[in-house]
XYZ file of C-alpha atoms in Angstrom:
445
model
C 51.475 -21.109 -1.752
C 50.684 -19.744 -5.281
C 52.672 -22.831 -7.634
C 49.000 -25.148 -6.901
C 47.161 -22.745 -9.148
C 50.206 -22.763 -11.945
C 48.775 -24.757 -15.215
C 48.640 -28.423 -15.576
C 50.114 -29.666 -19.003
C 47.284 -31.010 -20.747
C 46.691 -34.819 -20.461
C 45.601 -35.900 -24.160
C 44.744 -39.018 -23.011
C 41.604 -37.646 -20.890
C 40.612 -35.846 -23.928
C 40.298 -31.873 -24.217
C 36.511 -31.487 -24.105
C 36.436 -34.131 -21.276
C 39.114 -32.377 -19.521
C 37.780 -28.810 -19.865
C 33.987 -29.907 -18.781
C 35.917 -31.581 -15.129
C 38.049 -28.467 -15.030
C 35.428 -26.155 -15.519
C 33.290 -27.524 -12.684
C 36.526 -28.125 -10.381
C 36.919 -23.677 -10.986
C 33.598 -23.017 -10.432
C 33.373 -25.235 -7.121
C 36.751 -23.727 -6.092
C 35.736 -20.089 -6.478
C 32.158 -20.360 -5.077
C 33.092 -22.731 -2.187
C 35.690 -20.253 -0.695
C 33.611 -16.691 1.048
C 36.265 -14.705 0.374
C 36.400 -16.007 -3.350
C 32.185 -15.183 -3.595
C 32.953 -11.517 -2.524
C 35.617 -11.079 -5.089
C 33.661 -12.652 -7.951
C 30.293 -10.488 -6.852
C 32.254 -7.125 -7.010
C 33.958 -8.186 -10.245
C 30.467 -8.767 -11.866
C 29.068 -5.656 -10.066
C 32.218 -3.198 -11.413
C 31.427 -4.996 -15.068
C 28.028 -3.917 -14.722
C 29.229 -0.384 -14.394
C 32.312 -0.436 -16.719
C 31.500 -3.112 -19.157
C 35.085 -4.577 -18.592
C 36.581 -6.296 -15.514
C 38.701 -3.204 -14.121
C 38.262 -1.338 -10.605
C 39.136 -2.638 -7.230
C 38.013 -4.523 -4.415
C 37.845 -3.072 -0.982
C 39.866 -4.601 1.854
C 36.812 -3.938 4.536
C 34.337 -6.280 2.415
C 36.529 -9.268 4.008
C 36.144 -8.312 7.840
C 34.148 -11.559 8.488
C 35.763 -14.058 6.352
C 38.405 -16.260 6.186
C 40.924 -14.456 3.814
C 43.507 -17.516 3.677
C 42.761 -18.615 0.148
C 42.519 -15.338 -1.475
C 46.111 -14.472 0.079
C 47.403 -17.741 -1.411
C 45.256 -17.395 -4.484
C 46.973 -13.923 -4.715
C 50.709 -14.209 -3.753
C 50.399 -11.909 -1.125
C 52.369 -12.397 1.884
C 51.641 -8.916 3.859
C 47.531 -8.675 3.917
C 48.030 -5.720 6.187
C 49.777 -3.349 3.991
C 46.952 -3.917 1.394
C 43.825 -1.459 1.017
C 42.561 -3.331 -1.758
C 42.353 -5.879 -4.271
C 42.802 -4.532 -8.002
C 40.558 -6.997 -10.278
C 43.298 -6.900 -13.150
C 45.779 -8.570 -10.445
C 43.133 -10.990 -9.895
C 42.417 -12.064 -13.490
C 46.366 -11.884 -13.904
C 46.185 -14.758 -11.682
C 43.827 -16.540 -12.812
C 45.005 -16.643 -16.253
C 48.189 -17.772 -14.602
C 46.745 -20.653 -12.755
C 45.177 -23.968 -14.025
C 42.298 -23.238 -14.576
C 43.174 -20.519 -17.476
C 41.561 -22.370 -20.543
C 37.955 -21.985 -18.360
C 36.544 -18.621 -19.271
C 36.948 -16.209 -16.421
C 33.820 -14.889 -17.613
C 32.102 -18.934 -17.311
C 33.200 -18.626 -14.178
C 31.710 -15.015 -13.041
C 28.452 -15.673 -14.344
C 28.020 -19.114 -12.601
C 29.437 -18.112 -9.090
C 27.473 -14.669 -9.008
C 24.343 -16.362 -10.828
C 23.770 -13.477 -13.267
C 24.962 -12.532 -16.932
C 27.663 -10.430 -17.689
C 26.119 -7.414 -18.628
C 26.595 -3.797 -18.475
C 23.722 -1.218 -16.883
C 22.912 -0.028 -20.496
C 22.487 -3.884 -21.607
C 20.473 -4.273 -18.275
C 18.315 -1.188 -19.031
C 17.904 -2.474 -22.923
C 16.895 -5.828 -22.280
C 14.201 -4.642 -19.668
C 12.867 -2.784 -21.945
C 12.264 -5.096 -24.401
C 10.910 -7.528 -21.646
C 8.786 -5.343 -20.547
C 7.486 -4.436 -23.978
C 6.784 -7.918 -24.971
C 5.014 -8.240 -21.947
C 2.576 -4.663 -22.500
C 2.126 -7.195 -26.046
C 0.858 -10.236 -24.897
C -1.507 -8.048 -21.784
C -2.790 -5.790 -24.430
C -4.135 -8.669 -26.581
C -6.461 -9.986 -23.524
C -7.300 -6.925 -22.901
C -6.398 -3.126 -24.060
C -7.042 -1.492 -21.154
C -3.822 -3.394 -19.612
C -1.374 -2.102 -22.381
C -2.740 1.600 -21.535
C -2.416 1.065 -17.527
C 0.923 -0.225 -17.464
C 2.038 1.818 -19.980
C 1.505 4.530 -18.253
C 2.748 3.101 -14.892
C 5.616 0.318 -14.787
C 4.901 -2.773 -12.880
C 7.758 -4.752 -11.921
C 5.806 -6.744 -10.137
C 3.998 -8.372 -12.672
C 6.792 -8.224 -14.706
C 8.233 -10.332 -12.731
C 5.830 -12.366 -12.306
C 5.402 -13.139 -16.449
C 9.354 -13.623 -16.796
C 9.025 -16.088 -13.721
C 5.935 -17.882 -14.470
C 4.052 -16.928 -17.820
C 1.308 -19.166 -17.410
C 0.222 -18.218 -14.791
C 0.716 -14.519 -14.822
C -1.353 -14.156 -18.065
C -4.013 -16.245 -16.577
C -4.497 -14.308 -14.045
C -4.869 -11.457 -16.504
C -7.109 -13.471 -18.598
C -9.332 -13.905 -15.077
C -9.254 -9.830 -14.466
C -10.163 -9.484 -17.761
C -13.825 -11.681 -17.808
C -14.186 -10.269 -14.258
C -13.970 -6.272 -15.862
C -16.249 -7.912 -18.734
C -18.601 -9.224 -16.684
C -18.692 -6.722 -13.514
C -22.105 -7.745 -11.729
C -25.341 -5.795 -12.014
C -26.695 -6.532 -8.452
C -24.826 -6.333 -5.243
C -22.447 -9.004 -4.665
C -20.142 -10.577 -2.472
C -16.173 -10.493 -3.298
C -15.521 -14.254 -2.923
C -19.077 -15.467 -4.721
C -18.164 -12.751 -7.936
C -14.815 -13.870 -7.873
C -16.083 -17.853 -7.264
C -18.532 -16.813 -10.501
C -15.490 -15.870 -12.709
C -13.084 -18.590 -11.573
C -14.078 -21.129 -9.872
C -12.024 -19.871 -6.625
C -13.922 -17.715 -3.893
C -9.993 -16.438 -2.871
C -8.995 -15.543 -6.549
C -9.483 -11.524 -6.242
C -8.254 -11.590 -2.387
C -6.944 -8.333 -2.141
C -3.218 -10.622 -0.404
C -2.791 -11.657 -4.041
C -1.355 -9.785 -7.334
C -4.851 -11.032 -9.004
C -6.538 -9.200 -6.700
C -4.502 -6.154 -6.578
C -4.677 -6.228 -10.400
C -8.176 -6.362 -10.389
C -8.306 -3.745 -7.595
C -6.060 -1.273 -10.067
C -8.237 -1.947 -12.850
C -11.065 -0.935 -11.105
C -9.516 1.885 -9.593
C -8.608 3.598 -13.363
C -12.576 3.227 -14.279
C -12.903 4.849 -11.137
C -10.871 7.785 -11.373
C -12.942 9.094 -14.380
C -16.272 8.459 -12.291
C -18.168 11.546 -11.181
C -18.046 9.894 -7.786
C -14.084 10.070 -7.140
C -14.253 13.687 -7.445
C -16.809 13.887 -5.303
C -14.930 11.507 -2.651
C -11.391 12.194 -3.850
C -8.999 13.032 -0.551
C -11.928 12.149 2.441
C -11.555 8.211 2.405
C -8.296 6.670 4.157
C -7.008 3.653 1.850
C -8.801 0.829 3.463
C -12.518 2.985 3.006
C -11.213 4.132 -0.696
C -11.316 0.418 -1.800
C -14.861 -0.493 0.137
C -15.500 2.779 -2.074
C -14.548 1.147 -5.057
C -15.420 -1.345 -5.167
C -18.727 -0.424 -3.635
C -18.690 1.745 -7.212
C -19.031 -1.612 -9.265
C -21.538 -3.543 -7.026
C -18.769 -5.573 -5.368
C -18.968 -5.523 -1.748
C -15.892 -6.631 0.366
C -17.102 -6.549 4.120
C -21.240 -5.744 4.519
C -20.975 -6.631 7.776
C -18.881 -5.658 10.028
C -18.403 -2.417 8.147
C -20.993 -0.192 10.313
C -21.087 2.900 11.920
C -23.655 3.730 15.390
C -27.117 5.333 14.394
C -29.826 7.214 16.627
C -33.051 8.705 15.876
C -32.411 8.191 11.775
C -35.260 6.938 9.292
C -34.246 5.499 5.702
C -35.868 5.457 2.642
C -35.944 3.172 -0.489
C -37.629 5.669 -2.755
C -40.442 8.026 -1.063
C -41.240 4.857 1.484
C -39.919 4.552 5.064
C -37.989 1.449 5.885
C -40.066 -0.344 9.123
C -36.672 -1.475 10.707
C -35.222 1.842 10.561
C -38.540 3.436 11.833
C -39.594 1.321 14.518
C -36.109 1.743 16.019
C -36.827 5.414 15.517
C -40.174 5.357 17.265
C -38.921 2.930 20.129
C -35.594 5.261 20.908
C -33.779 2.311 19.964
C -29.577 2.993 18.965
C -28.112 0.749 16.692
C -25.408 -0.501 14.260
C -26.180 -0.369 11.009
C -23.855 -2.394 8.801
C -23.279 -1.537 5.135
C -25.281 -4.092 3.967
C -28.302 -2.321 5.374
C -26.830 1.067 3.546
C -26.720 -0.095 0.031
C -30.034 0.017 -1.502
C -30.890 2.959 0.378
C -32.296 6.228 -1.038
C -32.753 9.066 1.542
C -31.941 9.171 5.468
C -33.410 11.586 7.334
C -33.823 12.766 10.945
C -37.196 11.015 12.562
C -37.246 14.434 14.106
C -36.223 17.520 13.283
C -33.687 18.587 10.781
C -30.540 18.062 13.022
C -27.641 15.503 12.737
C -25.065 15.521 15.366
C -22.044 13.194 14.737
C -20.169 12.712 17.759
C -16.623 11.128 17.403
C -16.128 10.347 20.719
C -17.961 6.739 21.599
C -18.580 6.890 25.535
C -19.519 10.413 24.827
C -22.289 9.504 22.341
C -23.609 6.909 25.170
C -24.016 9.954 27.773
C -25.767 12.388 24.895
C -27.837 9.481 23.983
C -29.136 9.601 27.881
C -29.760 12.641 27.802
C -31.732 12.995 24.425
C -33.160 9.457 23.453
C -34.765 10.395 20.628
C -32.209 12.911 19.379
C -30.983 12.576 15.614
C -27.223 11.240 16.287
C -24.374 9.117 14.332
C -21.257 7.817 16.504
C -18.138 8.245 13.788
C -15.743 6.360 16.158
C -12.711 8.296 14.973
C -11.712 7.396 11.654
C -14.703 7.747 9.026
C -15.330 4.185 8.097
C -17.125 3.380 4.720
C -20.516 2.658 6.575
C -20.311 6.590 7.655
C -19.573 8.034 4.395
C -22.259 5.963 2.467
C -24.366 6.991 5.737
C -23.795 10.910 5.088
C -23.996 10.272 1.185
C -27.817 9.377 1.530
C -28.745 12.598 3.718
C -30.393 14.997 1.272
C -29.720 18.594 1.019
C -33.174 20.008 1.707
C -32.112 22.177 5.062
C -31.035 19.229 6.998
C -27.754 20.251 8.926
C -24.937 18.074 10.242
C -23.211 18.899 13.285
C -19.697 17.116 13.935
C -18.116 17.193 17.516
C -14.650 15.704 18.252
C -11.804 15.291 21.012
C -9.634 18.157 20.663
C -6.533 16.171 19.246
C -4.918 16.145 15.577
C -6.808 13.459 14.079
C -10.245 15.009 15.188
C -9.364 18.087 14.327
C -8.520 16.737 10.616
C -11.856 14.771 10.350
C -13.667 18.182 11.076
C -11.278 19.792 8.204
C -12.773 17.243 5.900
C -16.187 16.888 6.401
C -16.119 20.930 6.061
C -14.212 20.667 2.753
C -16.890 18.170 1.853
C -19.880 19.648 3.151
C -19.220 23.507 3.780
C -21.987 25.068 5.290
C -24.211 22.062 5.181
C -21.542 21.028 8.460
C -21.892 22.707 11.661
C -18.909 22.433 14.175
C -19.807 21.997 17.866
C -18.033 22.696 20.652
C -14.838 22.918 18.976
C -13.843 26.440 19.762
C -10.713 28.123 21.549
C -12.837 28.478 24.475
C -13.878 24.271 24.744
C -10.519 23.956 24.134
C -9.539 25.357 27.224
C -11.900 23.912 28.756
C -11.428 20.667 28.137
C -8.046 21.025 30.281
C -5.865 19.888 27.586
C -3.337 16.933 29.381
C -2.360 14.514 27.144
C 1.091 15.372 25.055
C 0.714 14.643 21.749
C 3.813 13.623 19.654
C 5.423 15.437 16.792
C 4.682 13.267 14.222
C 1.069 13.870 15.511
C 1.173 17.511 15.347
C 2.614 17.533 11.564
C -1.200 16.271 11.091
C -2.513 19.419 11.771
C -0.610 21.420 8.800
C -2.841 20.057 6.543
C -6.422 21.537 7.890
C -7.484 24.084 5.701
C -10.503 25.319 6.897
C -10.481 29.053 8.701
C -13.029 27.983 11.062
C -10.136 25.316 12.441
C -7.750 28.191 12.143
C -7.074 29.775 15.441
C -7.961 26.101 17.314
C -5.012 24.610 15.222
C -2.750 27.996 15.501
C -3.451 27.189 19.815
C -2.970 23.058 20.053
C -0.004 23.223 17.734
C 1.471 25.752 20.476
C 0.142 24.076 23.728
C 0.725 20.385 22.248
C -1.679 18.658 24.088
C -4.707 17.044 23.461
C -8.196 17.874 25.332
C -11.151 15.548 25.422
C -15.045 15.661 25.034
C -15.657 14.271 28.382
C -14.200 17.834 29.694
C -17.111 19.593 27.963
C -19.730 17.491 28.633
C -22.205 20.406 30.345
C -21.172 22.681 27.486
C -22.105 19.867 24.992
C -25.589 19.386 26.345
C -26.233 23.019 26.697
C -25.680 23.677 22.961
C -27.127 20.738 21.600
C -30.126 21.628 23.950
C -30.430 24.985 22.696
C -29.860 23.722 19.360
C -33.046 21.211 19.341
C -35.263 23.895 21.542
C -34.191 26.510 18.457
């Protein structure tokens, strides 16, 4: 019953001090050794947070799963199920009744819960000022930190500095001579980052010093005549190979690539002898970005057609059919190897024909390469009529079909209006006659 928590006379012989340093630790291992007792103290410090005094109550339902023995016993309360809820004044009552009363209830909250006592407001001040001594100590490595974060609060970093200082402003310290000394030539993520720090995996983009470097990079970028150009056409992962692509840092050269046919490129006014003999020989291949970087001009080895075909078996039969015919295989989504491929084709009369599956995601694709391109971008065989066609079969989801509220173009118009009705997908392979018919036609014209 309640008389064990009833205060002890104290001993002088022990001491005070001595006998309020064993006390305190004998509360504080009573209170958080007990479930029950944890919940109560956590709400207590939670209501203080709101009310900056311990007053409220504590719900009955937060002790479902626990053993609520000694809070009864702590409490005095012999009929637990005529009680809704624990008021926190009864509570300190109590404790100010039992022996541990000359330990600071407060000593106690704060060590069982593991956080201050402190209101929201005090919370909300002292962030602040955290957070302002960190923009400090960033903006003296380097300004442009201050004016990012500034502008957009990082609690992750934050974090990090209150955690572990040293580290976090190394890190900046490392961004910093990295933005200083961005390379001139083409290189390799790990060998700049190896260059800067001594560690190929400092910038990995599964670290914050590589996401800070990636942000950094990204706010030079934004103001670069290149991100309007770009801006809404690359998905996340081809927006960063765009980036960082920007500043002569390459992340994957390799097995970045998109499917070429028929295609000569230039470095300057000269023909590259790869790119042409492949050309000459009716030879498809995969060009990786690496082979896309120093490039000036691609053009057609014949002609002044492009046909980019989405669909990769599809591309295989059309390639059959017309060996030598100018032809990129997108592969669904555009990866950075396609845009830097369609970045490089001049605008001298050279026209670009795109062909899809009739789904939401191809449909979207065309929307964008005609918001990029306009009239330099030819659809083909993606009417109402191919639709139908096609024999539309495959249901497509309605988190699928939300896709196709965000294609613009008029030319889509009446396709979208029809799929988002029917709600089924079609496929190239149902058009395939149709397909080599028009692209026929289109070569004989």
């Amino acid at each position: 019953m309640k008389m064990i928590f009833l205060k002890m006379p104290v001993r002088k012989v022990l001491g005070v001090d001595k006998l309020d340093e064993k006390l305190k630790e004998e509360a504080i291992r009573y209170f958080a050794g007990k479930p029950v007792m944890v919940i109560c103290i956590k709400q207590i410090h939670k209501k203080y947070e709101s009310f900056g005094r311990f007053t409220g109550t504590i719900s009955k339902s937060l002790f479902k799963k626990v053993d609520t023995e000694p809070l009864l016993t702590f409490m005095g309360l012999a009929q637990w199920e005529k009680t809704k809820s624990i008021k926190i004044s009864d509570f300190l009552r109590n404790y100010e009744q039992s022996k541990f009363e000359p330990i600071p209830f407060e000593l106690v909250v704060e060590s069982v819960s593991g956080k201050q006592l402190k209101t929201k407001q005090e919370l909300a001040e002292d962030a602040e000022t955290e957070y302002g001594s960190f923009l400090v100590e960033i903006g003296e490595i380097y300004p442009l930190f201050r004016m990012v974060f500034s502008r957009n609060r990082n609690t992750a970093y934050l974090g990090w500095f209150l955690k572990e200082p040293t580290a976090c402003l190394a890190a900046f310290r490392n961004v910093a001579e990295a933005l200083r000394n961005l390379p001139q030539e083409y290189t390799k993520l790990p060998v700049f980052a190896h260059r800067i720090t001594g560690n190929p995996h400092a910038f990995d983009s599964s670290g914050l010093t590589g996401q800070l470097l990636f942000t950094m990079l990204y706010q030079q970028y934004a103001e670069a005549e290149s991100a309007q150009a770009m801006n809404g056409f690359l998905s996340k992962a081809e927006l960063e190979n765009e980036i960082y692509g920007l500043f002569k840092i390459i992340k994957d050269d390799i097995m970045n690539f998109t499917a070429v046919n028929g295609l000569i490129a230039y470095r300057g006014k000269e023909p590259i002898a790869m790119w042409q003999d492949a050309c000459l020989d009716r030879i498809p291949w995969n060009v990786p970005v690496r082979q896309l970087l120093d490039i000036s001009w691609i053009r057609p080895g014949k002609g002044k057609q492009i046909f980019l075909i989405e669909n990769s078996g599809v591309y295989s039969i059309l390639l059959d059919a017309f060996p030598d015919c100018p032809m990129v295989c997108t592969n669904g989504q555009f990866r950075y190897a396609v845009w830097l491929l369609l970045e490089r084709i001049p605008d001298d009369g050279i026209t670009l024909y795109y062909s899809s599956d009739f789904d939401p995601e191809g449909l979207l694709m065309a929307d964008t390469l005609k918001r990029r391109y306009g009239e330099k971008l030819q659809l083909l065989g993606m009417t109402i009529d191919h639709y139908s066609a096609s024999k539309p079969a495959a249901e497509i989801d309605e988190k699928r079909m939300q896709k196709l509220k965000r294609i613009q173009s008029g030319e889509l118009r009446g396709l979208t209006d029809l799929m988002a009705e029917k709600k089924f997908a079609g496929y190239q392979e149902g058009i395939l006659e149709e397909l080599l018919d028009e692209i026929r036609l289109l070569r004989e014209g």
